[in-house]
C-alpha atoms as one frame of an Amber mdcrd trajectory, in Angstrom:
protein
  16.654  33.059 -10.199  19.931  32.399 -11.948  22.235  29.641 -10.799  24.950
  32.052  -9.678  22.389  34.011  -7.659  21.143  30.860  -5.953  24.648  29.633
  -5.120  25.853  32.980  -3.797  22.669  33.675  -1.831  22.699  30.203  -0.279
  26.351  30.517   0.756  25.895  33.985   2.262  22.703  33.031   4.090  24.286
  29.896   5.595  27.347  31.841   6.764  25.136  34.570   8.216  22.988  32.013
  10.042  26.009  30.261  11.556  27.443  33.566  12.809  24.015  34.665  14.022
  23.440  31.530  16.082  26.966  30.809  17.297  28.233  34.363  17.966  25.664
  37.154  17.956  22.969  35.263  19.818  25.431  34.511  22.640  26.501  38.092
  23.273  23.528  38.621  25.630  23.153  42.254  24.656  20.298  44.225  26.224
  17.151  44.247  24.125  17.284  42.801  20.632  19.985  40.741  18.921  21.952
  42.111  15.929  20.232  40.593  12.898  22.922  39.492  10.447  20.356  37.530
   8.418  18.323  40.681   7.860  21.366  42.653   6.708  22.363  39.894   4.290
  18.888  39.860   2.761  18.945  43.651   2.451  22.299  43.625   0.658  21.102
  41.013  -1.838  17.730  42.721  -2.352  19.416  46.036  -3.209  21.177  44.245
  -6.085  18.614  41.615  -7.189  15.484  43.743  -6.917  12.103  43.074  -5.301
  11.489  39.601  -6.763  14.943  38.302  -5.923  14.813  39.994  -2.529  11.501
  38.320  -1.694  12.776  34.884  -2.717  16.041  35.254  -0.832  14.198  36.607
   2.205  11.743  33.727   2.253  14.493  31.114   1.938  16.671  32.757   4.588
  13.751  33.152   6.983  12.607  29.563   6.518  16.119  28.318   7.184  16.248
  30.410  10.365  12.841  29.057  11.410  13.997  25.459  11.096  17.530  25.851
  12.460  18.020  25.121  16.161  17.536  26.602  18.710  14.433  28.144  17.064
  11.577  28.414  19.566   8.847  29.935  17.383   6.385  28.705  14.779   7.928
  27.679  11.459   7.302  30.200   8.724   7.079  33.216  11.021  10.494  34.661
  10.247  10.193  33.515   6.620   7.149  35.760   6.224   8.952  38.686   7.842
  12.091  38.457   5.692  10.066  37.816   2.546   8.153  41.081   3.035  11.291
  43.006   4.016  13.253  41.641   1.052  10.472  42.606  -1.348  10.185  46.151
   0.014  13.961  46.648   0.079  14.209  45.488  -3.525  11.793  48.230  -4.567
  14.391  50.888  -3.705  17.104  49.224  -5.787  19.088  51.936  -7.632  18.172
  52.042 -11.333  21.787  52.509 -12.391  22.991  49.786 -10.043  25.239  52.234
  -8.198  24.655  53.965  -4.875  25.249  57.698  -4.828  25.765  57.854  -1.052
  25.550  55.746   2.088  22.534  57.652   3.378  19.999  55.655   1.374  21.159
  52.195   2.512  21.383  53.347   6.124  17.787  54.595   5.978  16.772  51.251
   4.477  18.555  49.400   7.292  16.807  51.402  10.027  13.410  51.046   8.353
  13.959  47.311   7.871  15.046  46.819  11.486  11.968  48.631  12.792   9.625
  47.008  10.278  10.903  43.477  10.847  10.618  43.860  14.630   7.067  45.187
  14.404   6.016  42.544  11.872   7.622  39.730  13.880   5.887  40.898  17.044
   2.574  41.292  15.189   2.710  37.798  13.736   3.698  36.476  17.160   0.666
  38.148  18.730  -1.570  36.395  16.199  -0.170  32.975  17.129  -0.183  33.652
  20.874   3.471  34.606  21.402   3.603  37.472  23.933   7.382  37.570  24.475
   7.632  41.058  22.980   5.269  42.415  25.639   7.430  41.143  28.487  10.661
  42.560  27.027   9.104  45.836  25.944   8.387  46.673  22.320   9.942  50.138
  22.564  13.219  48.723  23.849  13.247  46.094  21.126  12.683  48.681  18.389
  15.433  50.985  19.637  18.071  48.306  20.195  17.255  46.495  16.934  17.697
  49.696  14.917  20.868  50.616  16.817  22.586  47.234  16.551  21.721  46.738
  12.882  22.816  50.269  12.023  26.203  49.706  13.692  26.686  46.356  11.973
  25.403  47.405   8.526  28.571  49.185   7.239  30.542  45.962   7.723  27.976
  43.697   6.034  25.748  45.390   3.443  28.487  46.883   1.180  30.378  43.592
   1.098  27.277  41.579   0.267  26.341  44.023  -2.504  29.861  43.905  -3.953
  29.845  40.096  -4.039  26.396  40.046  -5.633  27.437  42.508  -8.347  30.606
  40.580  -9.092  28.667  37.324  -9.378  26.223  39.057 -11.716  29.087  40.159
 -14.006  27.587  43.638 -14.006  28.438  45.359 -17.316  28.129  48.745 -15.632
  30.894  47.854 -13.214  33.095  46.533 -16.020  32.496  49.625 -18.169  33.232
  51.895 -15.224  36.443  50.089 -14.389  37.551  50.163 -18.044  36.836  53.878
 -18.312  38.698  54.503 -15.077  41.674  52.522 -16.345  41.659  54.548 -19.565
  41.624  57.789 -17.623  44.468  56.622 -15.401  46.571  55.496 -18.359  45.962
  58.775 -20.220  46.865  60.788 -17.158  49.980  58.738 -16.590  51.130  59.252
 -20.193  50.510  62.978 -20.168  52.066  63.413 -16.720  55.130  61.302 -17.371
  56.056  62.690 -20.775  54.869  66.261 -20.398  52.907  65.915 -23.676  49.222
  65.606 -24.332  47.897  62.334 -25.615  45.920  64.140 -28.315  49.024  65.859
 -29.686  50.854  62.537 -29.773  48.047  61.009 -31.801  48.048  63.960 -34.249
  51.814  63.657 -34.663  51.508  59.964 -35.462  48.814  60.702 -38.030  50.996
  63.355 -39.725  53.940  60.932 -39.876  51.741  58.229 -41.374  50.412  60.647
 -44.014  53.949  61.733 -44.958  55.028  58.127 -45.252  52.123  57.371 -47.597
  52.956  60.434 -49.746  56.627  59.431 -49.982  55.652  55.888 -50.948  53.291
  57.194 -53.641  56.093  59.432 -55.026  58.477  56.510 -55.262  55.894  54.422
 -57.093  55.264  57.208 -59.614  59.010  57.627 -60.211  59.364  53.915 -60.944
  56.499  54.055 -63.465  58.093  57.017 -65.317  61.329  55.149 -65.732
């Protein structure tokens, strides 16, 4: 991964972990807890692709496994976020731009359900039966609901920061084209003339000036 990707991903993951532990985990909501770490990984994976998403997911999950007050086996959440980051990166838009918000919202719901199922499955393998006592159905529903409500405030911002750090040429080209369109519209609207006609008029004036200069030069030679 590039240096700017590592720095940005590390900063976002640390901020997400602090908010997750100090705020979201203390809300005592029924069922699951809103997963800000998952949403951060999803936003980065949709920009960096499947390889970057897997690496970011593994690092974020490992940090969450080691940060207090973690009460599960180390590496469990790292495996979950690594898989989710890889799968989310596979649906990265080819053009780098999202056509609508429907796709990311579907990805968020699928990731919330998949991460809950995978976390519970890995926990069952290591002897953790907490999901059975809470109720897996309740966990799936609340996890999808909370993450879906939180996603519009997190995923677009993370994706925008990631694209800006990448110095995306598509974004720069789009902004330049938009600025050109705005300037052209402002000129034509403010003066009541078309930009094309102004350019043609300037060309005609330049041609006349060249012809007049050539005539003067010929007159000097005749004398």
